[in-house]
XYZ file of C-alpha atoms in Angstrom:
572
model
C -29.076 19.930 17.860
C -27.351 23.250 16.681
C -24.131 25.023 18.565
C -24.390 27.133 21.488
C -23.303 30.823 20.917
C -19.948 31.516 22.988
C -22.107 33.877 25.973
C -20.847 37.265 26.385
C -18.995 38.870 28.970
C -22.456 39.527 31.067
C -23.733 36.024 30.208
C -20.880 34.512 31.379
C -20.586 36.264 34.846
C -24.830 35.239 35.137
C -23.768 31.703 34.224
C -21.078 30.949 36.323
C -23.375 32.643 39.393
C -26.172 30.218 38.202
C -23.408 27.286 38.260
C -22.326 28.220 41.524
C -25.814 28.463 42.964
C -26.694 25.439 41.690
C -23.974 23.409 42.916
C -24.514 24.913 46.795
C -28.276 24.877 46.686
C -28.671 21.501 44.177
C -25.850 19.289 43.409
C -24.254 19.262 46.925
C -27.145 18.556 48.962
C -27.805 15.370 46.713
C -24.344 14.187 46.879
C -24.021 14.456 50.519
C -27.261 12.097 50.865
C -26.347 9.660 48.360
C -22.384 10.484 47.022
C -21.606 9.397 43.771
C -20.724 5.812 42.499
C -17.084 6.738 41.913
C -14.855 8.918 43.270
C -13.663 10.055 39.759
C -14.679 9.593 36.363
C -11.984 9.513 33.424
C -12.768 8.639 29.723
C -11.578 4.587 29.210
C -9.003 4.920 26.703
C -7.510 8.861 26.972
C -8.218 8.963 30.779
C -9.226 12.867 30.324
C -11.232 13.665 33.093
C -15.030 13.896 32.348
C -16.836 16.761 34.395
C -20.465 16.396 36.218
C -21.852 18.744 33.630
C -20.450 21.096 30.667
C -22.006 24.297 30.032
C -21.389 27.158 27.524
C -18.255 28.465 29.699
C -16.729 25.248 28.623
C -16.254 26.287 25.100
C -15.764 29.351 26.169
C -12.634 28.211 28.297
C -11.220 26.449 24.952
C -11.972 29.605 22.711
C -14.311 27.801 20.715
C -15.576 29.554 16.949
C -18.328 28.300 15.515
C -17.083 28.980 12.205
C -13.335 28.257 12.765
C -14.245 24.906 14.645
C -16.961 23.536 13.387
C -18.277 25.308 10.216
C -20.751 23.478 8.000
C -20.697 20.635 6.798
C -19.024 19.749 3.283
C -16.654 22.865 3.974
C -13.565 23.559 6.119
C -12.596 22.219 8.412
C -14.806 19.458 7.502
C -15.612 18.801 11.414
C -19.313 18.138 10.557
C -18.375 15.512 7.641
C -17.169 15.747 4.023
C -20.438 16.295 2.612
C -22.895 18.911 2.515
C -26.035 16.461 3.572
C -24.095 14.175 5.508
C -25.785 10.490 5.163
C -29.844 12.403 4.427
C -27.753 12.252 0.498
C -26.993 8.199 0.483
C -26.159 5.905 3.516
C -22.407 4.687 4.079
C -21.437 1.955 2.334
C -21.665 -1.739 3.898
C -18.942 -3.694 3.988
C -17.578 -6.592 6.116
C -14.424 -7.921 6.291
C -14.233 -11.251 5.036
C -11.851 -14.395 3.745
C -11.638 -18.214 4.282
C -10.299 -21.501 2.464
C -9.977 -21.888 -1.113
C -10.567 -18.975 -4.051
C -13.904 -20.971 -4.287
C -14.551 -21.242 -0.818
C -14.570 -17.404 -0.219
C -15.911 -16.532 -3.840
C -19.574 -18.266 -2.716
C -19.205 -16.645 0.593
C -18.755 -13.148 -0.656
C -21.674 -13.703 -3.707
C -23.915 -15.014 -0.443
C -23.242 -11.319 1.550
C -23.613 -9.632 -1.640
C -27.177 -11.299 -1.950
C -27.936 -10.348 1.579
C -27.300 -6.562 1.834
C -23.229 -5.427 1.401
C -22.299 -3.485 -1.214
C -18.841 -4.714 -0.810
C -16.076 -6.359 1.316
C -12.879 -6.530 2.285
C -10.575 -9.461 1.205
C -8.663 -10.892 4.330
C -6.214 -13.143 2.459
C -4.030 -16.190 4.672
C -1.203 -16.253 6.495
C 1.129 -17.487 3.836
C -0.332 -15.205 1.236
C 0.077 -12.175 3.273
C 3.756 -13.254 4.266
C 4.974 -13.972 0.441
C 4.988 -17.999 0.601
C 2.866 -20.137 -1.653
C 0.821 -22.356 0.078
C 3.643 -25.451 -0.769
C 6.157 -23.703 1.384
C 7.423 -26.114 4.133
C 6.867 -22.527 6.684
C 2.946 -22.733 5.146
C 2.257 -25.761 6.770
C -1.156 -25.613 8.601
C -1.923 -21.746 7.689
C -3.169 -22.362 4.422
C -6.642 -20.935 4.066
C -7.374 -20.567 7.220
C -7.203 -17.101 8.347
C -8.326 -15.556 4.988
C -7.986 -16.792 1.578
C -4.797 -18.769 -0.149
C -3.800 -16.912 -3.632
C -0.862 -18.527 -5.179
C -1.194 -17.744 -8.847
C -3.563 -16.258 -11.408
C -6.147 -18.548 -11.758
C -6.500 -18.604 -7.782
C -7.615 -15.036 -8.064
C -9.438 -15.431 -11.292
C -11.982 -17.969 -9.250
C -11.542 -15.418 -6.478
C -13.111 -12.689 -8.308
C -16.153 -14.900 -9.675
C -18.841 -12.720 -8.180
C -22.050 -11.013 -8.854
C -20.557 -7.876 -10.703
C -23.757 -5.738 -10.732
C -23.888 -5.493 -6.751
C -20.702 -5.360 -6.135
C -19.334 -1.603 -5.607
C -16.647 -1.529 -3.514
C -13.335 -4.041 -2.748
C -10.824 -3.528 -0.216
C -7.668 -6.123 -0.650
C -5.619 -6.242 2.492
C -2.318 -7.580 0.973
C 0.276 -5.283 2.129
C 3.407 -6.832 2.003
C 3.027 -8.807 -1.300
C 0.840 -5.380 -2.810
C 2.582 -5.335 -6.137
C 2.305 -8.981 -6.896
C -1.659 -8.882 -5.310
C -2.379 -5.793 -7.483
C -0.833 -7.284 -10.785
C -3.397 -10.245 -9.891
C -6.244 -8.422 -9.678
C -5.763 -6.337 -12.742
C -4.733 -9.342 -14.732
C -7.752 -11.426 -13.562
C -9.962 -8.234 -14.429
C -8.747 -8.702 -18.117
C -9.017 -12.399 -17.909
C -12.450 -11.888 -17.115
C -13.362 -9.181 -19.059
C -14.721 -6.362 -16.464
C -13.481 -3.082 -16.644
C -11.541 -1.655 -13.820
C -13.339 1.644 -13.783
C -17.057 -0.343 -12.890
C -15.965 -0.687 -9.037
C -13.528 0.867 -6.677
C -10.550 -0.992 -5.789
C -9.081 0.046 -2.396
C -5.746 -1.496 -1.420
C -4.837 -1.437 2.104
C -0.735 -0.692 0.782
C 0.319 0.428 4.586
C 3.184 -1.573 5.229
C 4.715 0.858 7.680
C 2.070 -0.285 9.667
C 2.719 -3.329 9.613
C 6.648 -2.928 11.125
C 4.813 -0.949 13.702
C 2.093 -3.619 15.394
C 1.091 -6.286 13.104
C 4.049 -7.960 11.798
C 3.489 -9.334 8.257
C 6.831 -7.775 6.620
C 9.132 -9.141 4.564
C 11.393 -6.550 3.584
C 13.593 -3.877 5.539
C 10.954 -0.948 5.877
C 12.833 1.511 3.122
C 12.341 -1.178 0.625
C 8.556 -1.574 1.609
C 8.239 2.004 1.415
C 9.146 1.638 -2.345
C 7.137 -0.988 -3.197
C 4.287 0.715 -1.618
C 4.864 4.045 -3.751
C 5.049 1.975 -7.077
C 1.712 0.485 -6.637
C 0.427 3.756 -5.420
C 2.460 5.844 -8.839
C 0.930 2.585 -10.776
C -2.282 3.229 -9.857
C -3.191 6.763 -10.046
C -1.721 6.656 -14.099
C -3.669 3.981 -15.440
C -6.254 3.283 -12.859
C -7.700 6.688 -11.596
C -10.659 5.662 -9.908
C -9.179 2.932 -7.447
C -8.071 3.931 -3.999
C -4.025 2.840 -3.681
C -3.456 3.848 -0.231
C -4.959 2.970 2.564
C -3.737 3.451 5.934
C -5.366 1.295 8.287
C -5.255 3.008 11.923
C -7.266 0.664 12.951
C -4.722 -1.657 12.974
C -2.428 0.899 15.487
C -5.885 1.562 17.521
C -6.050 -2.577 17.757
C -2.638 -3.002 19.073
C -4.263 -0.760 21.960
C -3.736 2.738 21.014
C -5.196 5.466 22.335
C -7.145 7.576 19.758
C -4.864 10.579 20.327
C -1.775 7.483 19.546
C -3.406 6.299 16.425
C -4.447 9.048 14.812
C -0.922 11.013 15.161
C 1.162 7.302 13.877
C -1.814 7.069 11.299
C -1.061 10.854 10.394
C 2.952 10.410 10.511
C 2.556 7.276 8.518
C 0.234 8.655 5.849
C 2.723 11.853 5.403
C 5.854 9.543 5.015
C 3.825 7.882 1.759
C 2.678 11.380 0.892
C 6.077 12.802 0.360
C 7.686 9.721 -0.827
C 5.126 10.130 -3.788
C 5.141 13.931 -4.834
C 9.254 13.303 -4.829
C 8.225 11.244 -7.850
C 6.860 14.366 -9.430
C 3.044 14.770 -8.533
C 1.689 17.935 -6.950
C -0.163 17.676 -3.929
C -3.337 18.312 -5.316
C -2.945 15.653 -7.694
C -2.345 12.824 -4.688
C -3.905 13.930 -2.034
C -7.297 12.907 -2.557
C -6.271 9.081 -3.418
C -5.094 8.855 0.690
C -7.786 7.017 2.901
C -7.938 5.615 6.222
C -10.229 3.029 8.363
C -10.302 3.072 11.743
C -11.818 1.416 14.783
C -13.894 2.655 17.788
C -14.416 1.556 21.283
C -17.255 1.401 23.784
C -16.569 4.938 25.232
C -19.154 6.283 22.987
C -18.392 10.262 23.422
C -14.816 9.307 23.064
C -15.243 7.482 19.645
C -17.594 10.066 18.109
C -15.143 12.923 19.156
C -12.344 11.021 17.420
C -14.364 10.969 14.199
C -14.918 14.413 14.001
C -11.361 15.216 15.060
C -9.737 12.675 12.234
C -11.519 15.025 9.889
C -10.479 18.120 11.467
C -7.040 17.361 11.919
C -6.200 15.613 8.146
C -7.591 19.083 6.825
C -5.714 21.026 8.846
C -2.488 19.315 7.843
C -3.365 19.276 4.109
C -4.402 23.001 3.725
C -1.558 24.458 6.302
C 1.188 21.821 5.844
C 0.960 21.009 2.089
C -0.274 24.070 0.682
C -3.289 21.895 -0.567
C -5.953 24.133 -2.629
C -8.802 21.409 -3.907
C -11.159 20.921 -1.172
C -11.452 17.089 -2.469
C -7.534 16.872 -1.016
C -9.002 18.195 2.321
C -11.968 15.472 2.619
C -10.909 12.666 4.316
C -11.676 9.523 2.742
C -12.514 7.265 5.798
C -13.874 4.050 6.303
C -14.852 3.798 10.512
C -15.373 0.369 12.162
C -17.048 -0.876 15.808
C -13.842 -2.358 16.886
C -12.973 -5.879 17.515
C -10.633 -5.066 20.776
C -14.074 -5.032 22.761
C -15.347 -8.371 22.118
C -15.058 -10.738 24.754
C -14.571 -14.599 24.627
C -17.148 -15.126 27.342
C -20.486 -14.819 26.629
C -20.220 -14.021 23.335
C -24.355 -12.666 22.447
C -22.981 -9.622 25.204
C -20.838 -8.406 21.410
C -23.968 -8.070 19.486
C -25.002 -5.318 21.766
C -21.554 -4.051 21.777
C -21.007 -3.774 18.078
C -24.772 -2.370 17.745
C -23.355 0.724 20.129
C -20.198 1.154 18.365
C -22.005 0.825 14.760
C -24.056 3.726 16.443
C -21.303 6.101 17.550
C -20.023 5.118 13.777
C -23.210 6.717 12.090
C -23.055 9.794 14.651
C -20.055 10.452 14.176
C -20.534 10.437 10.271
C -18.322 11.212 7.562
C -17.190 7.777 6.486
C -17.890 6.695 3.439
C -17.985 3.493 4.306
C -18.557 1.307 7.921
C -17.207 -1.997 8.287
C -19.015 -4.708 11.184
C -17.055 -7.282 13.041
C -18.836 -10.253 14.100
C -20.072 -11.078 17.205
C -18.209 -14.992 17.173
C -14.781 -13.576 15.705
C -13.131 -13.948 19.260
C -13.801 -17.631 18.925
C -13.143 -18.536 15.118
C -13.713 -17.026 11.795
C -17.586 -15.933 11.603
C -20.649 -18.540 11.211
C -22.720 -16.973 7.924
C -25.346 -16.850 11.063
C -23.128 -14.232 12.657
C -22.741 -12.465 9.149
C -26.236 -12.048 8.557
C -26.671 -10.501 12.191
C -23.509 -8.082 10.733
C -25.324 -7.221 8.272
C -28.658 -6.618 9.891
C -26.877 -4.686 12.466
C -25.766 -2.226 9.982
C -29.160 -2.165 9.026
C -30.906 -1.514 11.918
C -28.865 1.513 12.900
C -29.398 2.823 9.130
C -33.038 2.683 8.963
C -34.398 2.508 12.244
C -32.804 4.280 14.934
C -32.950 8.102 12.594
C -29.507 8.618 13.462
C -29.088 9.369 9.893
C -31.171 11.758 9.461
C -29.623 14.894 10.176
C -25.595 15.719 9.835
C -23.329 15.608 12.665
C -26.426 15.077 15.131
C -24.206 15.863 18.397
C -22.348 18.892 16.907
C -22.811 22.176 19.738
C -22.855 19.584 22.796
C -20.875 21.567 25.030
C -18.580 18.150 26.310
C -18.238 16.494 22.891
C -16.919 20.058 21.426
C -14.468 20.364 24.532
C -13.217 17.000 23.736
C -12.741 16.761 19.741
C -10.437 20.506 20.336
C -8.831 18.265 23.196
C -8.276 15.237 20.652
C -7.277 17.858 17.384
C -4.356 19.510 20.103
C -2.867 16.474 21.604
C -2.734 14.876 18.457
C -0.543 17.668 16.382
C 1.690 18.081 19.555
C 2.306 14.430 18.592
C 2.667 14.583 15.161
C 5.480 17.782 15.915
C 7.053 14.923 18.486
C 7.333 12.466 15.798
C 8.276 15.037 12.975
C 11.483 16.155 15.233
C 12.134 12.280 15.375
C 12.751 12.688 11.428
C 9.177 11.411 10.990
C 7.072 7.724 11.028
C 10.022 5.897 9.348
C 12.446 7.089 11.551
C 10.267 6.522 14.058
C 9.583 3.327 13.243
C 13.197 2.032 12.767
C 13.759 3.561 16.429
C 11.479 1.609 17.753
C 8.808 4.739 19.391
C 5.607 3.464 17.860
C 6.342 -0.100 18.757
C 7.291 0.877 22.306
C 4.264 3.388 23.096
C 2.150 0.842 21.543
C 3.396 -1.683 24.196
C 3.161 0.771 27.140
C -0.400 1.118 25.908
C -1.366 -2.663 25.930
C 0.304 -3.284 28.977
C -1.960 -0.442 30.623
C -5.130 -1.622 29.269
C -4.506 -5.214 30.098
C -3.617 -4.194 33.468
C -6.640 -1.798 33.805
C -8.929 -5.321 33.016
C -7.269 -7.840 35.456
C -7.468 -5.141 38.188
C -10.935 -4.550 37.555
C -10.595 -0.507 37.098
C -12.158 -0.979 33.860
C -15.698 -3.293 33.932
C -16.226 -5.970 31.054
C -19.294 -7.626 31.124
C -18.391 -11.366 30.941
C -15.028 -11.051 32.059
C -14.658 -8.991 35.429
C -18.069 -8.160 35.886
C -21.586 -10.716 35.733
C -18.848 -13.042 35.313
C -20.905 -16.659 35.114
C -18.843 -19.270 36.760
C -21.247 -22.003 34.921
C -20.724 -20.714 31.317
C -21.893 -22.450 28.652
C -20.394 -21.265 25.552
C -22.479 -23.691 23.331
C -22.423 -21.475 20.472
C -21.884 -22.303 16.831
C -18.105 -22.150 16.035
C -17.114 -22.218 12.146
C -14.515 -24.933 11.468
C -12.886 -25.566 8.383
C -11.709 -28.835 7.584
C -7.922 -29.699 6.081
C -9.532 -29.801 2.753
C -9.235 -26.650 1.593
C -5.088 -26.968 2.299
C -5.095 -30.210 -0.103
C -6.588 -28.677 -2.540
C -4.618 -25.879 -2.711
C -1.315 -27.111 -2.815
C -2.693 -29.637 -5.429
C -4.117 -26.432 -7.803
C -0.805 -25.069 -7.427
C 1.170 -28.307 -8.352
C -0.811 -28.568 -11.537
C -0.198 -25.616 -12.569
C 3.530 -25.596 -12.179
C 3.422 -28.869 -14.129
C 1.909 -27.513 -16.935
C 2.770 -24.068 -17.413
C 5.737 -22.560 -19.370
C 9.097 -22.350 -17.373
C 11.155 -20.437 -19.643
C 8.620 -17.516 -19.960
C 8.145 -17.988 -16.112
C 11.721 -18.052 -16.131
C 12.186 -15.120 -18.215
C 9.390 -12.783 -16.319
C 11.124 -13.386 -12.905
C 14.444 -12.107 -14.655
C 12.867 -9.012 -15.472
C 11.155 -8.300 -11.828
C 14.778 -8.623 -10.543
C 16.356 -6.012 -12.966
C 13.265 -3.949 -12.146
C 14.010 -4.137 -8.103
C 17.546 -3.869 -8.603
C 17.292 -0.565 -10.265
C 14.263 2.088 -9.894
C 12.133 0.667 -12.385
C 8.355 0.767 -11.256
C 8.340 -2.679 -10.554
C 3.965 -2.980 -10.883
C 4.681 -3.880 -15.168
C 7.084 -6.480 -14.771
C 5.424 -8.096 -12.076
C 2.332 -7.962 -14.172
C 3.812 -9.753 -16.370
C 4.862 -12.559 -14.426
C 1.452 -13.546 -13.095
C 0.240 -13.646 -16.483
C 3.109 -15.950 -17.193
C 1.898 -17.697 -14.153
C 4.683 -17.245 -11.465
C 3.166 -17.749 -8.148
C 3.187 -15.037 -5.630
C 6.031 -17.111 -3.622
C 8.523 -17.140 -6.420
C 7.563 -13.217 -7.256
C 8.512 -11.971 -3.851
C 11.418 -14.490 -3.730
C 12.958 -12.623 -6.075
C 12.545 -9.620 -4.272
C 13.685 -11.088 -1.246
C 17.392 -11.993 -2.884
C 17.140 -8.076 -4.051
C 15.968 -6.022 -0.942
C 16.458 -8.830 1.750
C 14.479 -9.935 4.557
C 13.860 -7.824 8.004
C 14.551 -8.983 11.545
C 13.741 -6.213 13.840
C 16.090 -6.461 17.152
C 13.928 -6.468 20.246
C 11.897 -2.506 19.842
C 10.116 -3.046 22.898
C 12.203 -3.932 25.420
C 12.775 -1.954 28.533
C 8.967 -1.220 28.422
């Protein structure tokens, strides 16, 4: 499918007569015998009014260029994806987020969905992990390995990473809080191990500012975070130049019930407030730029999730070339990784998310352009995934690769007259919102006002409303709701093992190791957060003296100090 030419003058005035015959001699007659189903039809998350049909005048009415708006692809303004031949050059890469139990426990798992199709995954670590506590911590109690992986010290990590090297091409670690201390762990394990960094890409999630907005694994005030986010990211780009050091995760914002035009202006503000915080450290834009990525999530609205892809490109281009003065096209690209979403699967009758994620995993590969596509699984709203439910994950991604041809040509929907009307829609709203946010002082200002957190609310509150009123159908839940439900599936369950032998790895090692080197190494991660030392060395060389992640970010903790937000949402 190619793009309409805008009609001319003449062809416009023949086209809206045709349109206006049509509705008097076609469309009306039909509705008076039958109506329609609804009285109005909106899109489910923005609400835009959709029309009965879009013609030419349509794109006309929003002054739609060809070249301007939707070019080619590989080129500005990248609407029609990053690359020249779209996914006819390689497929996306597979990947499935993924974490459980012990280092061991998750190191088979991840070798098993290496063996079965991925080319990577991304490392969901615990509770405690995540929050800065070893897994002995009295406030770890009944988290440990259980919603993704316990890493307390080196060696954790160093079974961790005990994989099948020669399939594995690409791994995501979502550690944002603790990043320095889970960065230094990977690198040193690397070494420990022997593999060379450069022989896979390491992406690091490193968005803590999102986390202060919807998710809440912080630990310190959000200037300090923003710091400690910017070493790892200065860190990485000297001495490891092919890893990916910032990631922000919109998908995250878009989970906590978003709207698309919501998450991709706080994804936007939040990826700018990193962006400047590094080139004040000296870098030119050109130099940074192309390290920033994003993943994001879609829904079930399929013409609203495909638009949003195409706009995310637009848009990061846009503010690249015309806000930073950007002159490399690879620091217009946008590095993206799109997801189905996991906000659409339902408890009840939980087979009804396989065909869910199969649509969203389509609107994913239509709306192209990511290098990468993550699957949920279809038994996540019960527990952590069966490998049965993994495999399916991974077929899914296969089906829609090699059997449905949506591949096969770039940007497949580009020219259809409503999908054009609504990614110019998406690209407007969202930089009036990004100007909104910008005269706040921008996403950290933001933040510590409380405006994501509180739109974000307004949001949930509307979609949860929009579901118990029955506005919006769910199959399972509101609608074909079976009163005699049996939700005999297989549920994973993972026994209090894994906990015992964690905290007994991690009392073993304290026993044996050296405490005056450990002793010595925390000393020097102090002086390093005390002054504006880039604290990724010292830390480095604390998990080689085998400090545990808990006493790392102690340390940091008696430095920057702990956050407690006051109530941001209240009011709402």
């Amino acid at each position: 499918m190619t793009a309409a030419p805008r009609p001319s003058p003449d062809e416009d005035d023949r086209l809206e007569a045709a349109e206006r015959r049509w509705r008097q001699d076609v469309l009306d007659p039909a509705l008076a015998r039958t109506g329609q189903r609804q009285e109005a039809f909106r899109t489910q998350q923005l609400h835009w009014p959709v029309q009965d049909v879009y013609t030419p005048r349509d794109l006309e009415a929003i002054g739609f260029d060809y070249l301007k708006d939707l070019g080619f692809p590989g080129e500005f303004p990248y609407t029609r994806g990053t690359t020249p031949g779209g996914y006819r050059q390689d497929f996306w890469k597979m990947l499935q987020v993924t974490g459980f139990g012990t280092a061991k426990d998750s190191s088979e798992r991840w070798s098993k969905m290496l063996e079965q199709g991925l080319n990577g995954f991304i490392i969901e670590y615990d509770l405690p992990t995540t929050n800065g506590y070893d897994s002995d911590h009295p406030l770890a109690e009944g988290e440990v390995a259980r919603a993704g992986t316990a890493i307390d010290t080196l060696p954790d990590m160093v079974q961790a990473l005990d994989l099948p090297w020669d399939k594995l091409q690409h791994l995501n670690s979502v550690c944002n809080a603790p990043q320095p201390v889970n960065l230094a762990m990977i690198l040193a394990a690397l070494e420990e191990k022997g593999i060379d960094p450069a022989s896979f890409t390491l992406q690091m999630s490193n968005a803590i500012l999102i986390e202060y907005t919807c998710v809440g694994r912080y630990i310190y005030p959000p200037k300090h975070g923003l710091r400690i986010a910017t070493d790892c990211i200065e860190y990485t780009i000297r001495n490891c130049p092919n890893w990916i050091p910032i990631t922000v995760v919109s998908a995250q914002i878009y989970a906590a019930r978003a709207n698309p035009v919501q998450e991709l202006a706080f994804g936007f503000s939040i990826a700018m407030e990193y962006l400047d915080a590094t080139l004040e450290r000296g870098f030119d834009i050109d130099e940074v730029a192309p390290y920033w990525s994003f993943v994001t999530g879609l829904e079930m609205d399929f013409m609203e999730a495909v638009s949003k892809l195409r706009a995310y490109r637009k848009i990061w281009a846009r503010l690249m070339k015309e806000r930073y003065g950007a002159r490399k096209p690879e620091s217009m690209e946008l590095r993206l990784i799109s997801s189905p979403g996991t906000t659409g699967l339902t408890l009840q009758q939980p087979l009804n998310n396989i065909a869910r994620l199969a649509i969203q995993m389509l609107a994913c590969a239509a709306g192209g352009g990511a290098y990468a596509i993550t699957t949920p699984l279809h038994d996540e709203a019960h527990a952590l995934p069966t490998e049965e439910a993994v495999r399916t994950g991974i077929a899914v991604q296969h089906i829609v690769a090699h059997e449905t041809g949506i591949a096969d040509t770039v940007d497949p929907f580009a020219g259809a007259y409503m999908l054009e009307v609504m990614t110019k829609r998406m690209e407007d709203e969202v930089m009036a919102e990004i100007e909104k946010i910008d005269a706040m002082g921008g996403a950290l200002a933001a933040i510590e006002a409380g405006y994501f957190q509180k739109e974000l609310a307004r949001s949930q509150r509307a979609r949860f409303s929009e579901i118990e009123d029955g506005v919006r159908k769910q199959v399972g839940v509101n609608h074909l709701v079976d009163p005699d439900e049996d939700r005999a599936i297989e549920v994973f369950k993972l026994g209090q093992e894994a906990e015992r032998k964690q905290v007994d790895q991690l009392t073993r090692i304290r026993r044996d190791r050296d405490e005056e080197m450990v002793a010595k190494a925390l000393e020097r991660v102090r002086e390093a957060a005390m002054g504006d030392e880039n604290l990724v060395p010292p830390i480095l060389d604390a998990v080689k003296a085998l400090a545990t992640q808990g006493e790392i970010c102690d340390v940091m903790r008696d430095v920057f100090g702990v956050y407690h937000p006051d109530s941001l949402t209240s009011g709402v």
